[in-house]
Amino acid sequence: MNKVKVFSVALVALGFTAHAQDVELAKKAIDAEQYEKAKSILKSAVNAKPDNGKATFLLGNIYMQQNLADSAKVFFQKGLTAKENPGFNYIGLGQIDLDNGNAAGAQFNFDQATKDIKKKDVEQYVYVGKAFTNSEKPDYKKAIATLLKAKAIQPNDPQLLMALGDAYYADRNQNESYKAYSNAFDADPTLLRAKMQLGVLLKGAKAFPEAKTAFDNVVASNANYGPVYRELAETYYLWGNSDKAKYKEYTEKALGFYEKYMSLTDYSLTSRMRHADFLILAKDYVALEKEANEMKKLDNVNPRILRYLGYSSYENGNADAAIKALQDYTGKPTNKIIGRDYLYLGLAQIKKAVPTIAPDSKEKIKVDEVLFNAAAANIRKAVDMDKPMANDLNDIGKALFDQKLYKYAAAIYEIATSNPNSKNYLYDNFYLGYAIYFENAYKEGGEKVDVVGLKKADKAFENVTIASPTTQEAYIYRARVNSLLETDPVAQTQMAKSYEDYIRVVTEKGDAELSKPANKTKFIEAYQNLALHNKKDKAKASEYINKALTLDPANADSLNIQKALK
């Protein structure tokens, strides 16, 4: 009987060891970003032993990383009923609460997870800290405070130090992050992620050669550690952006390293989506479309695939497919829509609304007004959601301007100028005013000018002169814009002032600028309009027209104005 009892205890111990090994194997797979492999290990562990609460928590955590909160919640709730380590699952539920903006609910769950732990245990605190860091609504200060509390208990726990480094990094505290990662690697030299993160810090500081060396050292330690190749890919991409002479070479290297990363992970949907995001950065839209179609085979209902199909279809010349994919994606409020989704939808709609004709064609371009207005509305949504999207509008407006579609160009430039911090703010304001002026300057058949639009143009040119007081063209065009508002006395006063400012700015630049034929013509225009504006003051008006005639004694318009003033 005693032999049977001893044998039974040995079996239980063996079973416990096997399940602990499964958890450790799964953790290594998660660290290597082999999520499908980790899920397979953990599902087997849970099926073999449903009371393994830590396995259900880790499985739920993977689903959280894959943005599948509903699936994660199922495992967390199941894990709460486990006999072993059920408390970890409160941490997962707490992160879901954080993501949903329920900070109080999250704190309650975190307290439940840590209330009955042993005095020297810190693993639960590590995962609570990670939850605060990785949440969609993160609180880095609370993450750091939680992890420092645990550090006081176990100052050399490598996973704790690693999590602390991540929290400091997210909180933009590079020095403390570096210390934490270094200490984590010292505590466990097999912890390659800590060593890799030291390179990530260098990459973030744009020390690209040093970052590459750091990542090469990780590869030397373990050439099959997949995440380091993703970091190499991102490093070369950023390096190419900062060194335009090597942009093509480094982008190709980046794409090669990303393929290596994919081959060492598991080509799961999560890895493919991360790859797709990188392909967008690298502007490899042919590869993006291919990847999107591969993802579709894996999960035809995942809405994010529509984003990739939309972007790549637009860039590859298929506006209809882009519109369909992005309308389907943005049409569901539950999807995580970003500004670029609306931008690409608007771009695709413009491509369809504005037909392409030969540059030398005499045919008038017929724009689909309804579709163009929908496009402009979507582009405005993009900029409202993400102000830097305004940086992408300059080329779009210029393309419409070059086709003499001034009204439509102005609509795009108006959106672009809504962000005063845009890198193209000065240029976009100038072309906004420029486009509105040309749209109104040559009205036919008694058409009325757009008073509201012209006032926008006046403001746009004023913005240019404030930001760049020596930009003389802004003054002359501001004068011309206001000259079209013939019945507005305020506009006429501004017209005169702008012509005077133009004369002043050009004169201050000296003889080289004054002698240019284009400026001579514009000086004559300015003097003629100033003479007409001051016609009630004949002496002043005569002074202006005499200046015009000095520049060109035979100018018919100047002679007629002189005659009218007598």
XYZ file of C-alpha atoms in Angstrom:
566
model
C 0.000 0.000 0.000
C 2.806 2.402 0.852
C 4.411 1.650 -2.513
C 1.143 2.548 -4.274
C 0.880 5.783 -2.287
C 4.463 6.749 -3.071
C 3.918 5.933 -6.733
C 0.749 8.100 -6.806
C 2.545 11.046 -5.223
C 5.355 10.660 -7.757
C 2.853 10.742 -10.597
C 1.251 13.914 -9.241
C 4.671 15.536 -8.888
C 5.576 14.448 -12.401
C 2.327 15.873 -13.742
C 2.918 19.173 -11.960
C 6.444 19.358 -13.363
C 5.198 18.626 -16.885
C 2.618 21.397 -16.699
C 5.195 23.834 -15.291
C 7.450 22.945 -18.202
C 4.595 23.635 -20.626
C 4.152 27.084 -19.134
C 7.868 27.826 -19.415
C 7.966 26.590 -23.025
C 4.979 28.784 -23.816
C 6.680 31.814 -22.229
C 9.756 31.239 -24.411
C 7.560 30.993 -27.509
C 5.774 34.212 -26.538
C 9.108 35.966 -26.044
C 10.168 34.745 -29.513
C 6.831 36.091 -30.861
C 5.815 32.603 -31.959
C 2.265 33.180 -30.826
C 0.569 30.281 -32.577
C 3.127 27.876 -31.160
C 2.572 29.324 -27.681
C -1.191 29.060 -28.053
C -0.894 25.423 -29.099
C 1.271 24.590 -26.068
C -1.060 26.395 -23.670
C -4.255 24.941 -25.132
C -2.795 21.466 -24.713
C -1.824 22.300 -21.134
C -5.309 23.630 -20.322
C -7.008 20.636 -21.931
C -4.771 18.227 -20.026
C -5.221 20.119 -16.775
C -8.167 22.586 -16.690
C -7.123 23.669 -13.183
C -3.938 25.315 -14.503
C -4.892 28.944 -13.933
C -1.578 30.386 -15.085
C -1.862 28.611 -18.452
C -5.318 30.125 -19.069
C -3.981 33.557 -18.109
C -1.041 33.316 -20.513
C -3.364 32.068 -23.249
C -5.718 34.982 -22.647
C -2.752 37.359 -22.710
C -1.790 36.157 -26.195
C -5.302 36.896 -27.396
C -4.962 40.362 -25.860
C -1.751 40.889 -27.859
C -3.676 39.839 -30.955
C -6.410 42.434 -30.203
C -8.980 39.710 -29.537
C -10.257 40.895 -26.167
C -13.489 38.858 -26.308
C -11.562 35.590 -26.722
C -9.120 36.658 -24.015
C -11.950 37.361 -21.594
C -13.346 33.850 -22.054
C -10.040 32.334 -20.915
C -9.567 34.789 -18.045
C -13.029 34.016 -16.683
C -12.415 30.301 -17.086
C -9.092 30.693 -15.265
C -10.795 32.231 -12.228
C -12.383 28.817 -11.500
C -9.028 26.985 -11.604
C -7.618 25.540 -8.408
C -4.023 26.537 -9.193
C -3.042 30.187 -9.616
C -6.520 31.531 -10.445
C -5.545 35.035 -9.312
C -3.428 35.757 -12.385
C -6.612 35.913 -14.424
C -7.810 38.956 -12.464
C -4.838 40.769 -14.035
C -6.091 39.982 -17.538
C -9.591 41.172 -16.661
C -8.015 44.281 -15.135
C -6.270 45.120 -18.409
C -9.563 44.739 -20.274
C -11.063 47.220 -17.794
C -8.166 49.613 -18.442
C -8.681 49.328 -22.186
C -12.349 50.191 -21.671
C -11.547 53.216 -19.526
C -12.693 51.618 -16.267
C -9.719 52.460 -14.036
C -11.610 51.659 -10.809
C -12.631 48.234 -12.081
C -9.073 47.574 -13.187
C -7.647 48.483 -9.785
C -10.188 46.209 -8.054
C -9.088 43.296 -10.237
C -5.405 44.013 -9.688
C -5.990 44.112 -5.926
C -7.757 40.735 -6.134
C -4.778 39.311 -8.014
C -2.232 40.389 -5.405
C -4.090 40.175 -2.094
C -3.257 36.560 -1.168
C 0.201 36.124 -2.702
C 3.169 34.937 -0.705
C 5.460 37.524 0.833
C 8.338 36.923 -1.609
C 6.210 36.516 -4.758
C 6.522 39.251 -7.370
C 5.277 37.620 -10.600
C 1.749 38.947 -10.151
C 3.128 42.467 -9.685
C 5.179 42.042 -12.856
C 2.073 41.231 -14.865
C 0.107 44.075 -13.264
C 2.920 46.435 -14.277
C 2.810 45.023 -17.811
C -0.954 45.526 -17.919
C -0.556 49.214 -17.041
C 2.162 49.538 -19.711
C 0.501 47.573 -22.512
C -3.055 48.817 -22.127
C -4.658 50.809 -24.915
C -5.083 53.468 -22.234
C -1.749 53.042 -20.453
C -0.669 54.509 -17.139
C 3.124 54.332 -17.144
C 3.507 56.008 -13.763
C 1.358 53.336 -12.095
C 3.249 50.645 -13.971
C 6.553 51.990 -12.641
C 5.196 52.383 -9.097
C 3.879 48.806 -9.092
C 7.146 47.378 -10.403
C 9.280 49.385 -7.973
C 7.176 47.987 -5.149
C 8.009 44.494 -6.400
C 11.666 45.417 -6.902
C 11.909 46.214 -3.204
C 10.998 42.561 -2.571
C 13.077 40.928 -5.331
C 15.638 43.472 -6.585
C 17.321 41.070 -9.044
C 14.359 39.341 -10.660
C 15.184 39.532 -14.405
C 11.584 39.515 -15.668
C 10.676 42.257 -13.208
C 13.638 44.355 -14.341
C 12.695 43.731 -17.961
C 9.115 44.916 -17.337
C 10.473 47.954 -15.470
C 12.686 48.797 -18.461
C 9.644 48.604 -20.749
C 7.637 50.898 -18.475
C 10.438 53.459 -18.259
C 10.942 53.264 -22.034
C 7.229 53.886 -22.653
C 7.414 56.805 -20.205
C 10.369 58.207 -22.211
C 12.843 57.851 -19.381
C 15.795 56.549 -21.384
C 18.338 56.559 -18.560
C 16.262 54.481 -16.145
C 15.162 52.218 -18.973
C 18.790 51.553 -19.917
C 19.656 50.721 -16.280
C 16.720 48.337 -15.965
C 17.483 46.472 -19.200
C 21.184 46.250 -18.326
C 20.374 44.901 -14.862
C 17.924 42.397 -16.338
C 20.570 41.036 -18.693
C 23.157 40.917 -15.906
C 20.701 38.971 -13.775
C 19.966 36.537 -16.627
C 22.410 36.520 -19.571
C 20.035 34.231 -21.488
C 17.395 36.983 -21.537
C 18.028 38.110 -25.102
C 15.101 40.520 -25.158
C 16.806 42.658 -22.507
C 19.993 42.711 -24.591
C 17.947 43.527 -27.690
C 16.153 46.389 -25.940
C 19.486 48.103 -25.338
C 19.733 48.286 -29.134
C 16.155 49.555 -29.315
C 17.167 52.482 -27.103
C 19.987 53.301 -29.521
C 17.599 53.033 -32.463
C 15.227 55.446 -30.733
C 18.121 57.869 -30.266
C 18.846 57.602 -34.040
C 22.259 56.094 -33.318
C 21.695 53.643 -36.154
C 25.234 52.221 -36.589
C 25.450 51.564 -32.843
C 21.957 50.018 -32.816
C 22.942 47.699 -35.677
C 26.031 46.595 -33.753
C 23.908 45.887 -30.677
C 21.468 43.796 -32.706
C 24.321 41.970 -34.440
C 25.552 40.963 -30.987
C 22.135 39.470 -30.236
C 22.253 37.536 -33.521
C 25.720 36.277 -32.562
C 24.231 34.946 -29.319
C 21.284 33.262 -31.042
C 20.809 33.525 -34.797
C 17.297 32.060 -34.491
C 15.921 34.750 -32.184
C 13.265 36.199 -34.481
C 12.427 39.572 -32.847
C 15.945 40.916 -33.387
C 15.476 40.738 -37.157
C 12.355 42.872 -36.858
C 14.389 45.426 -34.948
C 17.107 45.300 -37.621
C 14.430 45.849 -40.254
C 13.031 48.881 -38.444
C 16.539 50.247 -37.852
C 17.466 50.055 -41.531
C 14.141 51.620 -42.512
C 14.692 54.596 -40.212
C 18.347 54.792 -41.222
C 17.354 54.967 -44.896
C 14.909 57.770 -44.150
C 17.676 59.802 -42.526
C 20.239 59.029 -45.263
C 18.445 59.630 -48.560
C 21.465 58.516 -50.607
C 21.064 55.029 -49.131
C 17.265 54.987 -48.867
C 16.751 52.330 -51.547
C 19.613 50.119 -50.341
C 18.569 50.289 -46.704
C 14.875 49.827 -47.427
C 15.678 46.648 -49.361
C 17.773 45.434 -46.421
C 14.918 46.277 -44.068
C 12.455 44.251 -46.121
C 14.898 41.325 -46.199
C 15.289 41.371 -42.425
C 11.522 41.477 -42.004
C 11.171 38.373 -44.172
C 13.760 36.709 -41.913
C 11.699 37.732 -38.884
C 8.584 36.215 -40.441
C 10.382 32.947 -41.206
C 11.490 32.608 -37.577
C 8.101 33.391 -36.048
C 5.065 31.537 -37.326
C 3.434 33.445 -40.188
C 0.439 33.852 -37.904
C -2.159 36.509 -38.581
C -0.586 38.683 -35.873
C 2.877 38.429 -37.436
C 1.456 39.070 -40.886
C -0.357 42.173 -39.658
C 2.826 43.510 -38.112
C 4.571 42.765 -41.408
C 1.799 44.578 -43.282
C 2.218 47.639 -41.064
C 5.916 47.642 -41.904
C 5.225 47.285 -45.633
C 3.088 50.434 -45.406
C 6.027 52.294 -43.871
C 8.373 50.931 -46.539
C 5.834 51.801 -49.275
C 6.004 48.293 -50.756
C 2.368 48.172 -51.807
C 2.699 45.240 -54.200
C 3.987 43.107 -51.327
C 1.299 44.587 -49.057
C -1.503 43.521 -51.399
C -0.016 40.020 -51.583
C 0.251 39.853 -47.776
C -3.331 41.113 -47.361
C -4.635 38.367 -49.620
C -2.633 35.763 -47.656
C -4.177 37.093 -44.433
C -7.606 36.858 -46.007
C -7.051 33.119 -46.484
C -6.236 32.776 -42.777
C -9.124 34.899 -41.496
C -11.603 36.197 -44.035
C -13.606 38.083 -41.409
C -10.840 40.024 -39.661
C -11.736 43.660 -40.428
C -8.173 44.974 -40.268
C -7.354 43.093 -43.469
C -9.684 45.526 -45.241
C -7.313 48.350 -44.268
C -4.382 46.645 -45.953
C -6.436 45.796 -49.039
C -7.661 49.396 -49.201
C -4.225 50.979 -48.928
C -2.551 48.603 -51.368
C -5.406 48.728 -53.900
C -5.216 52.515 -54.006
C -1.433 52.578 -54.388
C -1.592 49.860 -57.049
C -4.110 51.852 -59.118
C -7.395 50.155 -58.228
C -9.556 52.963 -56.836
C -12.808 50.962 -56.862
C -11.345 48.123 -54.773
C -9.810 50.649 -52.362
C -13.106 52.491 -51.902
C -15.010 49.251 -51.289
C -12.501 47.904 -48.743
C -12.147 51.163 -46.820
C -15.856 51.989 -46.810
C -16.497 48.546 -45.346
C -13.774 49.095 -42.754
C -14.643 52.646 -41.688
C -18.355 51.866 -41.812
C -18.146 49.856 -38.587
C -17.535 52.042 -35.517
C -16.306 49.009 -33.559
C -13.220 48.812 -35.791
C -10.123 50.663 -34.572
C -10.202 53.370 -37.221
C -7.226 55.692 -37.611
C -6.871 58.940 -39.547
C -4.961 57.273 -42.387
C -7.974 55.040 -43.099
C -10.064 58.104 -43.935
C -7.153 59.659 -45.812
C -6.798 56.678 -48.137
C -10.559 56.471 -48.611
C -10.610 60.147 -49.592
C -7.644 59.708 -51.941
C -9.306 56.762 -53.672
C -12.534 58.753 -54.063
C -10.602 61.689 -55.584
C -8.883 59.331 -58.010
C -12.290 58.117 -59.160
C -13.977 61.543 -59.076
C -11.319 63.264 -61.207
C -10.870 61.488 -64.564
C -7.393 61.329 -66.071
C -6.969 62.978 -69.464
C -3.915 63.563 -71.647
C -1.875 66.652 -70.638
C -2.262 68.203 -74.124
C -5.989 67.456 -74.362
C -8.394 70.357 -74.926
C -11.163 68.381 -73.267
C -12.517 69.899 -70.070
C -12.186 67.684 -67.018
C -15.602 66.785 -65.609
C -15.334 66.168 -61.896
C -17.904 64.034 -60.060
C -18.966 66.706 -57.551
C -20.779 64.365 -55.156
C -17.882 61.924 -54.964
C -15.314 64.707 -54.641
C -17.246 66.294 -51.763
C -17.395 62.906 -50.033
C -13.628 62.596 -50.541
C -12.981 66.032 -49.043
C -15.173 65.155 -46.046
C -13.182 61.966 -45.441
C -9.861 63.771 -45.757
C -11.067 66.348 -43.248
C -11.970 63.502 -40.868
C -8.440 62.159 -41.325
C -6.842 65.476 -40.331
C -9.288 66.013 -37.459
C -8.324 62.597 -36.062
C -4.602 62.890 -36.745
C -3.257 66.395 -37.378
C 0.011 65.270 -39.061
C -2.121 63.850 -41.899
C -2.141 67.451 -43.171
C 1.471 66.898 -44.253
C 0.254 64.440 -46.901
C -2.144 66.841 -48.644
C 0.339 69.114 -50.388
C 0.922 66.863 -53.385
C -2.799 66.183 -53.782
C -3.675 69.866 -53.867
C -0.801 70.600 -56.263
C -1.912 67.868 -58.682
C -5.409 69.378 -58.822
C -3.966 72.886 -59.178
C -1.770 71.799 -62.089
C -4.875 70.482 -63.839
C -6.422 73.956 -63.364
C -9.053 72.460 -61.069
C -8.681 75.447 -58.784
C -11.888 75.041 -56.804
C -11.012 71.450 -55.917
C -7.389 72.285 -55.159
C -8.580 75.007 -52.786
C -10.823 72.497 -50.970
C -7.803 70.284 -50.252
C -5.501 73.164 -49.309
C -8.118 74.516 -46.913
C -8.033 71.208 -45.025
C -4.227 71.191 -45.107
C -4.021 74.649 -43.528
C -6.227 73.591 -40.611
C -3.033 72.322 -38.942
C -0.749 75.322 -38.221
C 2.051 72.913 -37.286
C 2.120 71.236 -40.690
C 5.551 71.252 -42.333
C 3.887 72.645 -45.495
C 1.793 75.283 -43.703
C 3.359 78.275 -45.506
C 3.229 76.658 -48.942
C -0.317 75.350 -48.438
C -1.588 78.782 -47.385
C -0.014 80.372 -50.445
C -1.596 77.844 -52.794
C -4.939 78.073 -51.013
C -5.021 81.797 -51.744
C -3.563 81.258 -55.211
C -6.189 78.631 -56.157
C -9.106 80.743 -54.919
C -7.786 83.761 -56.800
C -7.548 81.879 -60.097
C -10.978 80.337 -59.570
C -12.453 83.857 -59.300
C -10.225 86.005 -61.494
C -11.597 84.823 -64.824
C -15.324 84.494 -64.269
C -17.329 84.508 -67.495
C -20.747 85.734 -68.495
C -21.406 87.940 -65.506
C -20.692 85.187 -62.958
C -20.364 86.536 -59.451
C -17.164 86.089 -57.527
C -17.138 83.902 -54.413
C -16.990 86.532 -51.676
C -16.569 83.990 -48.855
C -13.831 82.214 -50.772
C -11.974 85.446 -51.527
C -11.977 86.365 -47.854
C -10.422 82.957 -47.138
C -7.786 83.720 -49.767
C -7.077 87.088 -48.138
C -6.552 85.356 -44.804
C -4.333 82.708 -46.392
C -2.022 85.310 -47.923
C -2.005 87.202 -44.629
C -0.821 83.971 -42.935
C 2.033 83.775 -45.429
C 3.122 87.371 -44.844
C 3.065 86.885 -41.072
C 5.169 83.729 -41.279
C 7.445 85.042 -44.039
C 7.339 88.865 -44.267
C 9.679 89.000 -47.287
C 7.564 86.742 -49.534
C 6.656 89.468 -52.029
C 4.294 87.335 -54.132
C 1.973 86.968 -51.144
C 1.511 90.768 -51.064
C 0.783 91.145 -54.772
C -1.718 88.294 -54.757
C -3.360 89.532 -51.592
C -3.805 92.855 -53.390
C -5.269 91.104 -56.443
C -7.654 89.052 -54.312
C -8.999 92.166 -52.641
C -9.259 94.001 -55.959
C -11.935 91.442 -56.958
C -14.073 92.570 -54.004
C -14.899 95.830 -55.737
C -17.848 96.871 -53.567
C -16.185 96.145 -50.220
C -14.445 99.291 -48.899
C -12.452 97.323 -46.309
C -11.164 95.023 -49.050
C -10.250 98.005 -51.228
C -8.264 99.545 -48.375
C -6.466 96.228 -47.885
C -5.781 96.056 -51.610
C -3.996 99.409 -51.502
C -2.006 98.449 -48.421
C -0.916 95.144 -50.003
C 0.298 96.914 -53.156
C 2.264 99.337 -50.982
C 3.715 96.419 -49.022
C 4.727 94.705 -52.245
C 6.564 97.847 -53.443
C 8.261 98.205 -50.048
C 9.452 94.576 -49.792
C 10.862 94.490 -53.330
C 12.552 97.873 -52.892
C 14.179 96.729 -49.644
C 15.729 93.792 -51.501
C 17.774 96.198 -53.616
C 18.583 96.948 -57.243
C 19.055 93.323 -58.316
C 15.455 92.549 -57.421
C 14.088 95.863 -58.689
C 15.644 95.346 -62.095
C 13.834 92.073 -62.797
C 11.302 92.519 -65.676
C 8.554 90.677 -63.754
C 8.829 93.119 -60.864
C 8.772 96.094 -63.221
C 5.447 94.851 -64.642
C 4.019 94.343 -61.156
C 5.197 97.789 -60.028
C 3.257 99.309 -62.929
C 0.187 97.266 -61.890
C 0.583 98.437 -58.285
C 0.981 102.122 -59.220
C -2.030 101.999 -61.565
C -4.290 100.474 -58.914
C -3.039 102.854 -56.227
C -3.774 105.784 -58.555
C -7.332 104.556 -59.109
C -7.829 103.884 -55.404
C -6.748 107.452 -54.577
C -8.585 109.154 -57.470
C -10.373 111.532 -55.093
C -6.973 112.835 -54.066
C -5.805 113.922 -57.515
C -2.344 114.963 -56.384
C -1.626 111.618 -54.795
C -3.211 109.711 -57.679
C -1.131 111.685 -60.189
C 2.023 110.909 -58.234
C 1.317 107.166 -58.516
C 0.470 107.235 -62.215
C 3.556 109.297 -62.990
C 5.655 106.605 -61.323
C 3.966 104.022 -63.550
C 4.677 106.112 -66.660
C 8.301 106.547 -65.632
C 8.643 102.779 -65.809
C 6.773 102.513 -69.147
C 5.906 105.860 -70.829
C 3.878 104.158 -73.580
C 1.679 102.012 -71.357
C -1.880 102.538 -72.641
C -3.599 101.828 -69.322
C -1.383 104.296 -67.488
C -2.022 106.975 -70.119
C -5.785 106.445 -69.904
C -5.702 106.741 -66.097
C -3.614 109.914 -66.382
C -6.115 111.337 -68.836
C -9.050 110.492 -66.543
C -7.382 112.220 -63.618
C -7.155 115.596 -65.443
